[in-house]
mmCIF file with all atom_site columns, C-alpha atoms in Angstrom:
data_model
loop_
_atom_site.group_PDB
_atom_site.id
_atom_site.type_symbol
_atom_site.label_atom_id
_atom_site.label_alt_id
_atom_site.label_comp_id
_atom_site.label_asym_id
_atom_site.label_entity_id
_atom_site.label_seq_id
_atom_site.pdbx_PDB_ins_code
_atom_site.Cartn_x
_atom_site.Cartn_y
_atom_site.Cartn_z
_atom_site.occupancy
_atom_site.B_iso_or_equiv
_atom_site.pdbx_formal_charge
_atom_site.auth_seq_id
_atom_site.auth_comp_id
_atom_site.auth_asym_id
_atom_site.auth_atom_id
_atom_site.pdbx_PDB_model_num
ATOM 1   C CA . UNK W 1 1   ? 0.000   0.000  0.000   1.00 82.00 ? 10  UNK W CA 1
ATOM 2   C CA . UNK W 1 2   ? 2.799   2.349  0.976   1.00 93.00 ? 11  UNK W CA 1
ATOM 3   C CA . UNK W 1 3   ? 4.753   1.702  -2.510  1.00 95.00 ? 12  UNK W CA 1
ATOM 4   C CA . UNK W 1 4   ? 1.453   2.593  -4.584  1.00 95.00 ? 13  UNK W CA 1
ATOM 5   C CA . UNK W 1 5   ? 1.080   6.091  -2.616  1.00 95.00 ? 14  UNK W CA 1
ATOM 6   C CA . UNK W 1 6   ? 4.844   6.546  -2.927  1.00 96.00 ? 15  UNK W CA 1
ATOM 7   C CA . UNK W 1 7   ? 4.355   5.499  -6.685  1.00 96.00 ? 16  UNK W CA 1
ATOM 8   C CA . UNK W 1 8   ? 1.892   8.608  -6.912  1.00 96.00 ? 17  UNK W CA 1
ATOM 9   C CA . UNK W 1 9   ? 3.785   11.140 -5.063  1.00 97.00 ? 18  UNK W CA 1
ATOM 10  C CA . UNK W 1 10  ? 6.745   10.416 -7.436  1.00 97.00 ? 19  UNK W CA 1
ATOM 11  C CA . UNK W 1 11  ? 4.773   10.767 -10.609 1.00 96.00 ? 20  UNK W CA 1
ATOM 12  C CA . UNK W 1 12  ? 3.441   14.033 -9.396  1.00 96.00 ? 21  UNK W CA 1
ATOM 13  C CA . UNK W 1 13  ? 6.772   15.081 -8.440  1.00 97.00 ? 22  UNK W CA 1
ATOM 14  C CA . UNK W 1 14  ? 8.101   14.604 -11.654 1.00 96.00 ? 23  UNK W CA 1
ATOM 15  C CA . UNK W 1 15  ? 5.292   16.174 -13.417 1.00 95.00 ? 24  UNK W CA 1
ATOM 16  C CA . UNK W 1 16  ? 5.227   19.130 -11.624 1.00 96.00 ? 25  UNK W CA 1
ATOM 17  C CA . UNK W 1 17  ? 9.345   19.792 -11.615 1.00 96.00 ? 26  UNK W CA 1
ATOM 18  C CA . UNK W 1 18  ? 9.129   19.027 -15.516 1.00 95.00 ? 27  UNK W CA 1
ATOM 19  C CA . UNK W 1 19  ? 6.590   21.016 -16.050 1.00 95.00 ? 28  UNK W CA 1
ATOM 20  C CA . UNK W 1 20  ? 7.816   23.590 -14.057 1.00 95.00 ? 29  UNK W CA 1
ATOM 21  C CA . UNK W 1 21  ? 11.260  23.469 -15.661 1.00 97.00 ? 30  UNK W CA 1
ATOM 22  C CA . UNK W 1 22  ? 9.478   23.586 -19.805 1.00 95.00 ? 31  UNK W CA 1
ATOM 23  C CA . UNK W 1 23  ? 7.277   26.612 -18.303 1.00 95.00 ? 32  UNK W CA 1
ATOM 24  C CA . UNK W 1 24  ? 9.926   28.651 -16.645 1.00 96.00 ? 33  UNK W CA 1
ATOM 25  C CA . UNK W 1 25  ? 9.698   31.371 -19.200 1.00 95.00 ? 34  UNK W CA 1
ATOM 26  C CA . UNK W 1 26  ? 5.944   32.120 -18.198 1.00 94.00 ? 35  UNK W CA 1
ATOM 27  C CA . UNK W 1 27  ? 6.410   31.659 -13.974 1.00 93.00 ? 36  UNK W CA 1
ATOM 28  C CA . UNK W 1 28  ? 7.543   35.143 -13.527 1.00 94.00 ? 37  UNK W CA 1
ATOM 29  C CA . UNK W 1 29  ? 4.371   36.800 -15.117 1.00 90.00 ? 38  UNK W CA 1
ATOM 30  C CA . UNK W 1 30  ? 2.023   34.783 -13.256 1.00 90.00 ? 39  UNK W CA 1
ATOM 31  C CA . UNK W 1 31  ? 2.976   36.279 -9.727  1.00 91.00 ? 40  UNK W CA 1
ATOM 32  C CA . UNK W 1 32  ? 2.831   39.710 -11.494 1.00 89.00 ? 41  UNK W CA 1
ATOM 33  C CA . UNK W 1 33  ? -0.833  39.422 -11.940 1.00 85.00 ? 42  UNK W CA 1
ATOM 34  C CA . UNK W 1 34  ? -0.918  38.115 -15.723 1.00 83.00 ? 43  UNK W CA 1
ATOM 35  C CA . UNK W 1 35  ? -3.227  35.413 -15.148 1.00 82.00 ? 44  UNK W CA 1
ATOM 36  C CA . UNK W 1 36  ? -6.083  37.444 -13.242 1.00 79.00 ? 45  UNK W CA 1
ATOM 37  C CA . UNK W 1 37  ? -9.389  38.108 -14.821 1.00 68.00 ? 46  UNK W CA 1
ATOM 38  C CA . UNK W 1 38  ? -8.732  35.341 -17.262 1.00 63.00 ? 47  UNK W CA 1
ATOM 39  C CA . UNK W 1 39  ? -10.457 34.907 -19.802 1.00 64.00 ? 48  UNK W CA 1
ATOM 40  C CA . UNK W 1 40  ? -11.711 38.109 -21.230 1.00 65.00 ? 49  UNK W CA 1
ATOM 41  C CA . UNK W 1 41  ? -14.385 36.200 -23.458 1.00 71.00 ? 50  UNK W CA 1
ATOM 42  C CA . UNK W 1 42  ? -15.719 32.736 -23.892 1.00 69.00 ? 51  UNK W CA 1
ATOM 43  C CA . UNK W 1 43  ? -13.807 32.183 -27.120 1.00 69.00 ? 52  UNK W CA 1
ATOM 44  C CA . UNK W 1 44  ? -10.256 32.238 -24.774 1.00 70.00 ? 53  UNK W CA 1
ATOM 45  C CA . UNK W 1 45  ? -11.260 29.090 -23.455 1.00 71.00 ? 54  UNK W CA 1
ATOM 46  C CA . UNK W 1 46  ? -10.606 27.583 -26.521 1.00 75.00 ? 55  UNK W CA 1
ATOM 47  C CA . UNK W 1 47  ? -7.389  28.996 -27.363 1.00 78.00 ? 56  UNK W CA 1
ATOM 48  C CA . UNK W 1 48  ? -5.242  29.490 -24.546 1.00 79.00 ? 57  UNK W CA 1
ATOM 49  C CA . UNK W 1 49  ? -2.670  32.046 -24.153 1.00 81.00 ? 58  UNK W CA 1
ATOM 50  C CA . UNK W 1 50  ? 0.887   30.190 -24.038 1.00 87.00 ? 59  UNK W CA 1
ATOM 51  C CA . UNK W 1 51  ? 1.240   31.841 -20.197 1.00 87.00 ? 60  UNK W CA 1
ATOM 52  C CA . UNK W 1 52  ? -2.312  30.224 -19.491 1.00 85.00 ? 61  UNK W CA 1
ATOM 53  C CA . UNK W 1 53  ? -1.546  26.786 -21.130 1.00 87.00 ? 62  UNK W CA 1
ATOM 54  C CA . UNK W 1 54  ? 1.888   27.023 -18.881 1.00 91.00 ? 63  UNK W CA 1
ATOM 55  C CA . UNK W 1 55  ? -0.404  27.652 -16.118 1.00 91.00 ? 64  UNK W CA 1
ATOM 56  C CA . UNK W 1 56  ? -2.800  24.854 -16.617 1.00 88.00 ? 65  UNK W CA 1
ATOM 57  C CA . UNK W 1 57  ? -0.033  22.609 -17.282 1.00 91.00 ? 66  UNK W CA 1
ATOM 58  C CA . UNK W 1 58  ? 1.999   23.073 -13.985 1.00 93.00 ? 67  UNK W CA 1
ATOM 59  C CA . UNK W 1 59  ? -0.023  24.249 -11.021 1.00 91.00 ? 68  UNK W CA 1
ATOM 60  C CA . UNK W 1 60  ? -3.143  24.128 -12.366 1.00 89.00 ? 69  UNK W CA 1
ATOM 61  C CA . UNK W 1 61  ? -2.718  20.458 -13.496 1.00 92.00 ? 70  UNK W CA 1
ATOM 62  C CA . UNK W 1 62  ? -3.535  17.520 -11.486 1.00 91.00 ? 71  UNK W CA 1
ATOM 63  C CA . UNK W 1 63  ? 0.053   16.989 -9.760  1.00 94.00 ? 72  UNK W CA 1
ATOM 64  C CA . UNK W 1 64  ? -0.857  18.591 -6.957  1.00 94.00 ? 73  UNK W CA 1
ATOM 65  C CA . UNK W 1 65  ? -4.237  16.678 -6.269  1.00 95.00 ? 74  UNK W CA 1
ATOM 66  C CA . UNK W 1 66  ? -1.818  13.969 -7.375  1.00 95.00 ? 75  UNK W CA 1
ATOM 67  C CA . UNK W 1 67  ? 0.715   13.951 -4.996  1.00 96.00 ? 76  UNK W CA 1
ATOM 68  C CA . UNK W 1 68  ? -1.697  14.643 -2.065  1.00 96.00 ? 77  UNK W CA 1
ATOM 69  C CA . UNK W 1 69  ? -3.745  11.405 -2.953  1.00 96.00 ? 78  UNK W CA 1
ATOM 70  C CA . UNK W 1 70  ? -0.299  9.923  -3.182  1.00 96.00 ? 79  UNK W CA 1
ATOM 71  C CA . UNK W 1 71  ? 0.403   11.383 0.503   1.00 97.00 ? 80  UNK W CA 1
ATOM 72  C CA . UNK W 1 72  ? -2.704  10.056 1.484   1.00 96.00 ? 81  UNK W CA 1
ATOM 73  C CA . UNK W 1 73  ? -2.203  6.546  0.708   1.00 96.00 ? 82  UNK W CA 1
ATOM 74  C CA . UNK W 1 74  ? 1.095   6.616  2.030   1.00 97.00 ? 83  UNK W CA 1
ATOM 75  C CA . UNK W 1 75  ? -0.180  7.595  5.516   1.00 96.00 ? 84  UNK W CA 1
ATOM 76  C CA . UNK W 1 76  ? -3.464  5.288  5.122   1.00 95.00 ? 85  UNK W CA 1
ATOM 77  C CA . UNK W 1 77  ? -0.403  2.063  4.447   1.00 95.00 ? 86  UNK W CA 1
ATOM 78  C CA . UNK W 1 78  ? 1.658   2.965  7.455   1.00 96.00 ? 87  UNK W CA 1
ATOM 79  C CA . UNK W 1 79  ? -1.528  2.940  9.772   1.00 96.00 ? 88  UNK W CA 1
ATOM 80  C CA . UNK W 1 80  ? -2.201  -0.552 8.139   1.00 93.00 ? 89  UNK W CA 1
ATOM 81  C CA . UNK W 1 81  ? -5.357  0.772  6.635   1.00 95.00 ? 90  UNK W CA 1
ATOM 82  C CA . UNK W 1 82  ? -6.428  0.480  2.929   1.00 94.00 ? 91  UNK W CA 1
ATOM 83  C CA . UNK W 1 83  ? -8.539  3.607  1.137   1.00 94.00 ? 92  UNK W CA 1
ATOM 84  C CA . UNK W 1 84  ? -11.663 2.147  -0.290  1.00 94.00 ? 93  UNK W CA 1
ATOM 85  C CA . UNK W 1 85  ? -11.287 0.274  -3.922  1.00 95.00 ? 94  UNK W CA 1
ATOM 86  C CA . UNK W 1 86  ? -13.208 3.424  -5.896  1.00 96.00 ? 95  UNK W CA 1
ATOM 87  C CA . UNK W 1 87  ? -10.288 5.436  -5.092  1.00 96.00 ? 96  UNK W CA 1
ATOM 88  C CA . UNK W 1 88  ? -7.992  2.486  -7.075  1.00 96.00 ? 97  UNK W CA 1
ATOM 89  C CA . UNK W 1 89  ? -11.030 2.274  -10.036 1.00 97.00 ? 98  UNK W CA 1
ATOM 90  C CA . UNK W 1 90  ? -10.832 6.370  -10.095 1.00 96.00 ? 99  UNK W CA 1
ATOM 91  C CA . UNK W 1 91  ? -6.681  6.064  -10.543 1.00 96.00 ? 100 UNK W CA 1
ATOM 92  C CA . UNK W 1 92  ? -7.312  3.569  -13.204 1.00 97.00 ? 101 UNK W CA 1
ATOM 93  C CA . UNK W 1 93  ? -9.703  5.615  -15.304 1.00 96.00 ? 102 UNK W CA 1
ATOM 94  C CA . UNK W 1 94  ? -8.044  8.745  -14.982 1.00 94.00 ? 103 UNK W CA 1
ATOM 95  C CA . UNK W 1 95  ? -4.924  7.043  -16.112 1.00 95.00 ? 104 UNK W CA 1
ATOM 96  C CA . UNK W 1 96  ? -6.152  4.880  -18.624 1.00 95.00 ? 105 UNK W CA 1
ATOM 97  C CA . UNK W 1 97  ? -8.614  7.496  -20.335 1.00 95.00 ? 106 UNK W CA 1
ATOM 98  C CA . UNK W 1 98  ? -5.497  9.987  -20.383 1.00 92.00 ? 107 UNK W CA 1
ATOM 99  C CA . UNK W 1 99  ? -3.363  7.449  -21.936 1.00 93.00 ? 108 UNK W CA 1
ATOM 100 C CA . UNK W 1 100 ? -6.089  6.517  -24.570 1.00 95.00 ? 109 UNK W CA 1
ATOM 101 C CA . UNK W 1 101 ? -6.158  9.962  -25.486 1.00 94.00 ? 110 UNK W CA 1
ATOM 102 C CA . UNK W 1 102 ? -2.888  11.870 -25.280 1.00 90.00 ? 111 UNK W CA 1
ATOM 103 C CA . UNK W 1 103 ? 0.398   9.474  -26.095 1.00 86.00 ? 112 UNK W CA 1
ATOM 104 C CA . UNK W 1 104 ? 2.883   8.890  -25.688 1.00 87.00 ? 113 UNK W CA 1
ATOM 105 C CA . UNK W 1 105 ? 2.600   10.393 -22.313 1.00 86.00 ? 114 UNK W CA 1
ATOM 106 C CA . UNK W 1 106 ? 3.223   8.636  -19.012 1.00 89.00 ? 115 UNK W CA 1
ATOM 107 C CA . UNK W 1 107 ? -0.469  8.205  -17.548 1.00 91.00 ? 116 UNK W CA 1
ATOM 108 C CA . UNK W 1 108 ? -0.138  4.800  -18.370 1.00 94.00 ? 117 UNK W CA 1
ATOM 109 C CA . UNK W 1 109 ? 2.054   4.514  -15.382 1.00 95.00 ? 118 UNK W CA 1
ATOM 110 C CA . UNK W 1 110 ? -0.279  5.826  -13.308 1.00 95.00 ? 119 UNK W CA 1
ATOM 111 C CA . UNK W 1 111 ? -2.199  2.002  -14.029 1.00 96.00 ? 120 UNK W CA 1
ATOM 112 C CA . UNK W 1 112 ? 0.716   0.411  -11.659 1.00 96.00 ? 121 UNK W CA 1
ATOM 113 C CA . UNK W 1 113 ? -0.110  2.340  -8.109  1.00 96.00 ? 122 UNK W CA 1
ATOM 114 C CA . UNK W 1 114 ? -3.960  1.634  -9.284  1.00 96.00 ? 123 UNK W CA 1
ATOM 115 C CA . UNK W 1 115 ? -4.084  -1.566 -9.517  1.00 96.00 ? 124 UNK W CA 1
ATOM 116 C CA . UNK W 1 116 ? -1.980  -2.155 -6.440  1.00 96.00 ? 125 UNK W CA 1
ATOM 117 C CA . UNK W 1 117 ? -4.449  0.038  -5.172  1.00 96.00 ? 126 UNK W CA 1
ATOM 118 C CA . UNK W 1 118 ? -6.913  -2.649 -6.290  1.00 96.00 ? 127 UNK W CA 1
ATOM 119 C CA . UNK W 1 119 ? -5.247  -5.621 -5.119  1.00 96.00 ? 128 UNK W CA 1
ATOM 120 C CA . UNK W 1 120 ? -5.477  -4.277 -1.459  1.00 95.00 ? 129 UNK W CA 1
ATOM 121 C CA . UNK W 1 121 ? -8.685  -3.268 -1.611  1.00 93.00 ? 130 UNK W CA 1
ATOM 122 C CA . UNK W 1 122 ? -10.165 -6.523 -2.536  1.00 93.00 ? 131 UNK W CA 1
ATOM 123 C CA . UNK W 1 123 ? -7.699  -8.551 -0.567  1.00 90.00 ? 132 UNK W CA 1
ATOM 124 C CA . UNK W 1 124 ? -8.843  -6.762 2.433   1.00 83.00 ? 133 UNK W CA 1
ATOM 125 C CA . UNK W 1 125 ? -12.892 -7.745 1.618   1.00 73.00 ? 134 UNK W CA 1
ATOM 126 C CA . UNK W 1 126 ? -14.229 -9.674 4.201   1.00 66.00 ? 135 UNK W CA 1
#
C-alpha cells in the first residue's frame, strides 16, 4: 500500500518539476498578476494564451491533487489501513482514459499504483 502512494507522489513530483522546468519562461508573469481576470471572453477558453496553457499545465494540473492522494495513501499504508477500492477504479480511469487519449505520455504509469491500489482493496474484503 505504501509503494502505490509513494508510486503517486513520485509521478506528481516529476510532473510538476518538468513542467515547471518547460514553463519557466511564463512563472515570472504569473505572480505579477498576468493570469487574473482570465479569460476576457468565452472564445479564450478555446485557445489558450501560451502563459495560461503554462499555467494549466503546472499548477493548475492535477500533480498537486496527485501527490496529495499519493500522501494520502502513504499515511493510510503505514496505519495498516487500505482507502476504499473506488479510489484504485478512479486512478485507473483517470490514467487509462489519459493514456487513450494523449500518447505517448506517461499516464499509463499511473495504471501500476492503481491496480496495487486494487489488489489491497479486494484482498482486504471480508
Amino acid at each position: 500500500m505504501v509503494w502505490a502512494g509513494a508510486i503517486l507522489v513520485f509521478l506528481a513530483c516529476v510532473h510538476l518539476v518538468s513542467t515547471s522546468v518547460l514553463s519557466a519562461a511564463h512563472i515570472p508573469a504569473w505572480f505579477q498578476g498576468e493570469l487574473w481576470l482570465f479569460p476576457p471572453s468565452p472564445g479564450d477558453l478555446t485557445d489558450l494564451a501560451a502563459n495560461v496553457g503554462a499555467f494549466w499545465m503546472v499548477w493548475g494540473s492535477f500533480g498537486v491533487p496527485l501527490g496529495l492522494i499519493g500522501a494520502l495513501v502513504v499515511g493510510f499504508g503505514r496505519r495498516g489501513q487500505v482507502p476504499p477500492a473506488y479510489l484504485g477504479i478512479g486512478v485507473a480511469g483517470w490514467a487509462l482514459i489519459g493514456a487513450l487519449l494523449f500518447e505517448p505520455s506517461p499516464f499509463v504509469l499511473g495504471l501500476v499504483p492503481a491496480g496495487m491500489l486494487l489488489a489491497a482493496a479486494y484482498k482486504r474484503r471480508p
